[in-house]
mmCIF file of C-alpha atoms and ligand atoms in Angstrom:
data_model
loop_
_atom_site.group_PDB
_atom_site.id
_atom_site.type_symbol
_atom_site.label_atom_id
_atom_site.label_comp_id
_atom_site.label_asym_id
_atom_site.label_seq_id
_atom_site.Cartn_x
_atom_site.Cartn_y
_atom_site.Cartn_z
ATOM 1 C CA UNK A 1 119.350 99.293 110.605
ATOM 2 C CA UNK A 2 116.498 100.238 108.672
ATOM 3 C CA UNK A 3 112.843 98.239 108.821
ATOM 4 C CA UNK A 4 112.793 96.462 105.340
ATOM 5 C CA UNK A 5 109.118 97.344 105.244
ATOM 6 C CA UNK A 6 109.478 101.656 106.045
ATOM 7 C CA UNK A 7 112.732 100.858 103.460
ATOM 8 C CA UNK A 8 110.652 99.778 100.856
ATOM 9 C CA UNK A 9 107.391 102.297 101.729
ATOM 10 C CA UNK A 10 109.773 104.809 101.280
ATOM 11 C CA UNK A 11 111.857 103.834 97.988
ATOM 12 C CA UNK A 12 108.407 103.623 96.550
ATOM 13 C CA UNK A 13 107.537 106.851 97.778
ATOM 14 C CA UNK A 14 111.024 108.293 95.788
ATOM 15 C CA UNK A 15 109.592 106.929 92.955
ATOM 16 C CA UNK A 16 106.008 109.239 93.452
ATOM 17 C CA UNK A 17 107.945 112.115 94.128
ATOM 18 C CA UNK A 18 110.382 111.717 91.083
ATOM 19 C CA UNK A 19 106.938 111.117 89.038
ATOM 20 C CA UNK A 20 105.059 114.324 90.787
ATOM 21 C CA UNK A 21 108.265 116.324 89.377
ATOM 22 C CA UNK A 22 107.961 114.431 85.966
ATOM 23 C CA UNK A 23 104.232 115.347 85.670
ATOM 24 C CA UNK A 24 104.338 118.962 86.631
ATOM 25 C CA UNK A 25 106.698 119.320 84.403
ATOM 26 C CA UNK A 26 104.699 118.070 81.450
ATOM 27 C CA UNK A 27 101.766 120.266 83.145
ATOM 28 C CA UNK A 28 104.278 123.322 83.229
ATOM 29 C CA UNK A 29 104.745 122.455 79.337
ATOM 30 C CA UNK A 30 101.363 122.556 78.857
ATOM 31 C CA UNK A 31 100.521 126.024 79.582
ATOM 32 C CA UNK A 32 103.937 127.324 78.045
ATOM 33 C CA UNK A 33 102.397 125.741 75.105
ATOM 34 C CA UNK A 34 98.972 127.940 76.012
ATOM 35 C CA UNK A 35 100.990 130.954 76.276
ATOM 36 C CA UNK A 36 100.662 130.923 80.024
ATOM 37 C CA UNK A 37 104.392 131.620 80.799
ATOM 38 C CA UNK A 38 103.168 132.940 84.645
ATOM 39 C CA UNK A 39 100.965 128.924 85.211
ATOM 40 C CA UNK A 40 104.434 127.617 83.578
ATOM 41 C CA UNK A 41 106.235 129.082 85.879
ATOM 42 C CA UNK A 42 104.855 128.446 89.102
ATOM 43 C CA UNK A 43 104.847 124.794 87.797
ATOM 44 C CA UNK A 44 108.560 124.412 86.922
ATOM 45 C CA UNK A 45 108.693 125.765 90.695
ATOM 46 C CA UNK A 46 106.349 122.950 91.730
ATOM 47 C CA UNK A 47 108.797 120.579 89.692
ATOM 48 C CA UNK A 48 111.547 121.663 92.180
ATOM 49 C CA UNK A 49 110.155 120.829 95.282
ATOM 50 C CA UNK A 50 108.915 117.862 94.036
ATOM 51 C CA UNK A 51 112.852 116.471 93.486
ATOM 52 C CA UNK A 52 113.486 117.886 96.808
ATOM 53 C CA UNK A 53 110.471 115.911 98.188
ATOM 54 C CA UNK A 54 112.309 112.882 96.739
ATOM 55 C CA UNK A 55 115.544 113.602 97.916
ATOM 56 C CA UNK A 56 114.277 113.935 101.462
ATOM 57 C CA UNK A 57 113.380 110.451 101.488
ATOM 58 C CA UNK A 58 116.610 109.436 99.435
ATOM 59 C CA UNK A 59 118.701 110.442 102.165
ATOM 60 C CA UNK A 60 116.448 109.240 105.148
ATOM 61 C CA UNK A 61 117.089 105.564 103.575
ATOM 62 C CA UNK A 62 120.968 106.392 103.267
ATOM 63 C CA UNK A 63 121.150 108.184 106.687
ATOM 64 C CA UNK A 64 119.387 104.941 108.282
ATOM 65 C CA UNK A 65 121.851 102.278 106.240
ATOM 66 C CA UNK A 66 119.643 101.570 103.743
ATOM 67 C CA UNK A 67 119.532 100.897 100.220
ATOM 68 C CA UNK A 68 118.064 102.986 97.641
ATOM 69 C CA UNK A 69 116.480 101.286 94.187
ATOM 70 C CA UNK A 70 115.442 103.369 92.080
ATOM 71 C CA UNK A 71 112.772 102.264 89.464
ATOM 72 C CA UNK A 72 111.503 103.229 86.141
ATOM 73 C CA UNK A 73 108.736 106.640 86.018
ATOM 74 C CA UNK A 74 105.981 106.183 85.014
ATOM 75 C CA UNK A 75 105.108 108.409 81.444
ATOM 76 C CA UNK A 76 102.898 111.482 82.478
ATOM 77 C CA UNK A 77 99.733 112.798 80.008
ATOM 78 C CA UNK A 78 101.307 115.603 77.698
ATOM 79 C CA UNK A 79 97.389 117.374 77.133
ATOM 80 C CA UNK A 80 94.676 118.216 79.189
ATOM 81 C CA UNK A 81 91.419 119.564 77.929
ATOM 82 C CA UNK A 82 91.942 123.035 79.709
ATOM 83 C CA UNK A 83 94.324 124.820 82.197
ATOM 84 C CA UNK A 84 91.589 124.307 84.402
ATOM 85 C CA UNK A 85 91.800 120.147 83.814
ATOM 86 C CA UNK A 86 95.312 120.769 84.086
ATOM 87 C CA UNK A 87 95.291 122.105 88.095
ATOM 88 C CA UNK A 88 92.229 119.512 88.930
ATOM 89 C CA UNK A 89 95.240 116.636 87.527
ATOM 90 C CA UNK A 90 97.899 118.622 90.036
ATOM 91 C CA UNK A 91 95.192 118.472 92.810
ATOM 92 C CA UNK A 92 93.653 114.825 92.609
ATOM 93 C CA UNK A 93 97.542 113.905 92.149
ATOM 94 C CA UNK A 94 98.458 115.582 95.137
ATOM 95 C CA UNK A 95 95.541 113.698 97.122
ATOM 96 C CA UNK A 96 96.846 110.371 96.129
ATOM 97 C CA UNK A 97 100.638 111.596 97.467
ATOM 98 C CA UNK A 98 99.260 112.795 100.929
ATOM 99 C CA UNK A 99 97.128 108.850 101.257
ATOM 100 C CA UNK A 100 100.765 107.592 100.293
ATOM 101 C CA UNK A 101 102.483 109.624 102.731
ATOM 102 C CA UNK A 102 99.485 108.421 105.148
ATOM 103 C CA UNK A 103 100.127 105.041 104.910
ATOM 104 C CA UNK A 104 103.822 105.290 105.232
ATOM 105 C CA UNK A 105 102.980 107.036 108.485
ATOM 106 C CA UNK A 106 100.761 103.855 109.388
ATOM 107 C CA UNK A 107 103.635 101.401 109.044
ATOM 108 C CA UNK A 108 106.028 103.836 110.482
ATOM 109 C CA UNK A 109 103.999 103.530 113.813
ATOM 110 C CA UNK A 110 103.173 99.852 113.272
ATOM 111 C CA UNK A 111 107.237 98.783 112.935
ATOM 112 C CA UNK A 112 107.618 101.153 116.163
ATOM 113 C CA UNK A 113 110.359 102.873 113.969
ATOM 114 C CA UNK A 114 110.487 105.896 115.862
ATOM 115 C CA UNK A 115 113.284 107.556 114.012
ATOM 116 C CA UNK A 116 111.242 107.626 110.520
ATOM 117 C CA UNK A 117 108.636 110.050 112.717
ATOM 118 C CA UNK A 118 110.031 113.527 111.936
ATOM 119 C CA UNK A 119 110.455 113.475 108.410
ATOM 120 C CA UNK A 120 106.896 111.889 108.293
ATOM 121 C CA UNK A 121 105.516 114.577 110.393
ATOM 122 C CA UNK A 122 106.948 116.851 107.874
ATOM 123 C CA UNK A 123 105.559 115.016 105.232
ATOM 124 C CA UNK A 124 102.169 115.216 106.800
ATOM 125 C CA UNK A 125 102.703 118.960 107.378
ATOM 126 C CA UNK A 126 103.563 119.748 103.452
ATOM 127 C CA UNK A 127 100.584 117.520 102.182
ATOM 128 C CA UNK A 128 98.588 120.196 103.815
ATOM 129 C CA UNK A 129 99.919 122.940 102.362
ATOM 130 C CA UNK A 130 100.099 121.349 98.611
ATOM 131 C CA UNK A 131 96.273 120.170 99.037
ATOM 132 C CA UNK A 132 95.509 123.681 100.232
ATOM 133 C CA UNK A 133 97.605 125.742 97.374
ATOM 134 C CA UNK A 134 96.357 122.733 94.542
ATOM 135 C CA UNK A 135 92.560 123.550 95.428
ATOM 136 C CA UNK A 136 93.366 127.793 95.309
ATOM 137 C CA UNK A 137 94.339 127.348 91.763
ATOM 138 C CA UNK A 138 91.454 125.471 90.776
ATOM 139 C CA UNK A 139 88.919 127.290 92.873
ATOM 140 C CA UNK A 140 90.269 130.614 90.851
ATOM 141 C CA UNK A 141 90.762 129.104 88.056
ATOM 142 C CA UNK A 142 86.396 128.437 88.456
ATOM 143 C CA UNK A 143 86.546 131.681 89.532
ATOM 144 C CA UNK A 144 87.180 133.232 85.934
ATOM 145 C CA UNK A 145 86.237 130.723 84.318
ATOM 146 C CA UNK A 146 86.597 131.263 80.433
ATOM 147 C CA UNK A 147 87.284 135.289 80.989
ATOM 148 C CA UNK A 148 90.819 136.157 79.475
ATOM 149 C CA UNK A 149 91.228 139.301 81.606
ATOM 150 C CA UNK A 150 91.096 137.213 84.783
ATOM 151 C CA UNK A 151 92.919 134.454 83.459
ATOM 152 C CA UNK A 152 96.313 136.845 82.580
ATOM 153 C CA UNK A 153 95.156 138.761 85.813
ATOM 154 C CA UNK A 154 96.390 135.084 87.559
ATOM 155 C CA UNK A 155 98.627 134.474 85.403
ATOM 156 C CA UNK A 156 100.767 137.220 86.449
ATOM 157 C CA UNK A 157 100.174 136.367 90.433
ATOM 158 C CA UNK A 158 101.336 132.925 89.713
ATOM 159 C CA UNK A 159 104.565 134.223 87.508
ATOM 160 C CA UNK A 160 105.855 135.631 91.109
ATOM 161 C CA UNK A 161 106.164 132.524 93.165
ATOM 162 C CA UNK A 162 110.046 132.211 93.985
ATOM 163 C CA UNK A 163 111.610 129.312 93.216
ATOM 164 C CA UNK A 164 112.856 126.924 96.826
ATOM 165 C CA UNK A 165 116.239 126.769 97.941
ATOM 166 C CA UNK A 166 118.531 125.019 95.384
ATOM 167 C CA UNK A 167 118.396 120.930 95.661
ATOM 168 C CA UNK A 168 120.655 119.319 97.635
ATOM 169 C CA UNK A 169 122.746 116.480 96.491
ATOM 170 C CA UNK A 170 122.124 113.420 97.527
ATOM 171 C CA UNK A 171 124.739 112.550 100.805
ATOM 172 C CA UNK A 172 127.329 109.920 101.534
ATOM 173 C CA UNK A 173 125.667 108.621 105.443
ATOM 174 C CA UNK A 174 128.191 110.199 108.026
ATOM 175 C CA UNK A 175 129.421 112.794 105.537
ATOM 176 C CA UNK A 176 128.258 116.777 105.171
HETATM 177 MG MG1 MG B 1 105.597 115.876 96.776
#
């Protein structure tokens, strides 16, 4: 039995992931638009960890027999002023996601449901890691500013992320 409040923390939360994939990939449009096929790239790999973000969740609330509502997404920007603007939007975005996943956490530990702690602790984990990889790009993307030799120089860096493990389907609770 699943605490309607967690349940309903974390259906919301679905909803923010399924956005973060919807915005990257208008980001990742963006620069394929700017000719930046290497940003695009690492973006459309962003946009894949982002649905597997939301399918972590997804199945916690099926595992835990509870219900999963899905709601509308909200419509992402489709321009930014520069690639630079672009990465800031990723970052600040990926701020608000780790307070989200914060306060999850808080009711998690407030509703005593124990069994919700793991997946937060991995949430909590990952937020790290996106704040920290969100702030490199825009912290090189300052770093050569307007220079187009430094911009194709990270370009090319960022073409050679490898995409995550394929997406799992959603599962039945007490199936594989
Ligand atoms: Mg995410």
């Amino acid at each position: 039995m699943m605490n309607p409040r967690v349940e309903k923390l974390m259906n919301e939360q679905v909803n923010k992931e399924f956005f973060s994939a919807y915005l990257y990939q208008a980001i990742a449009a963006y620069f394929a638009e700017q000719n930046l096929s290497g940003f695009a790239h690492w973006m459309n790999a962003q946009v894949q960890e982002e649905v597997i973000h939301a399918y972590k969740f997804y199945n916690h609330i099926l595992e835990r027999g509870g219900r999963v509502v899905l709601e509308a997404i909200d419509k992402p920007p489709s321009e930014w002023d520069s690639p630079l603007a672009a990465f800031e939007a990723a970052l600040k975005h990926e701020r608000f996601i780790s307070e989200s996943i914060n306060k999850i956490y808080d009711a998690v530990i407030e509703e005593k449901d124990h069994a919700s702690r793991p997946l937060l602790d991995w949430f909590v984990d990952e937020q790290i890691e996106e704040e920290d990889t969100a702030t490199g790009n825009v912290e090189r993307m300052k770093l050569v500013a307007d220079h187009g030799h430094g911009i194709l120089m990270l370009d090319k860096e960022l073409s050679a992320r490898v995409l995550p493990a394929p997406v799992l389907l959603g599962q039945v609770p007490g199936g594989e």
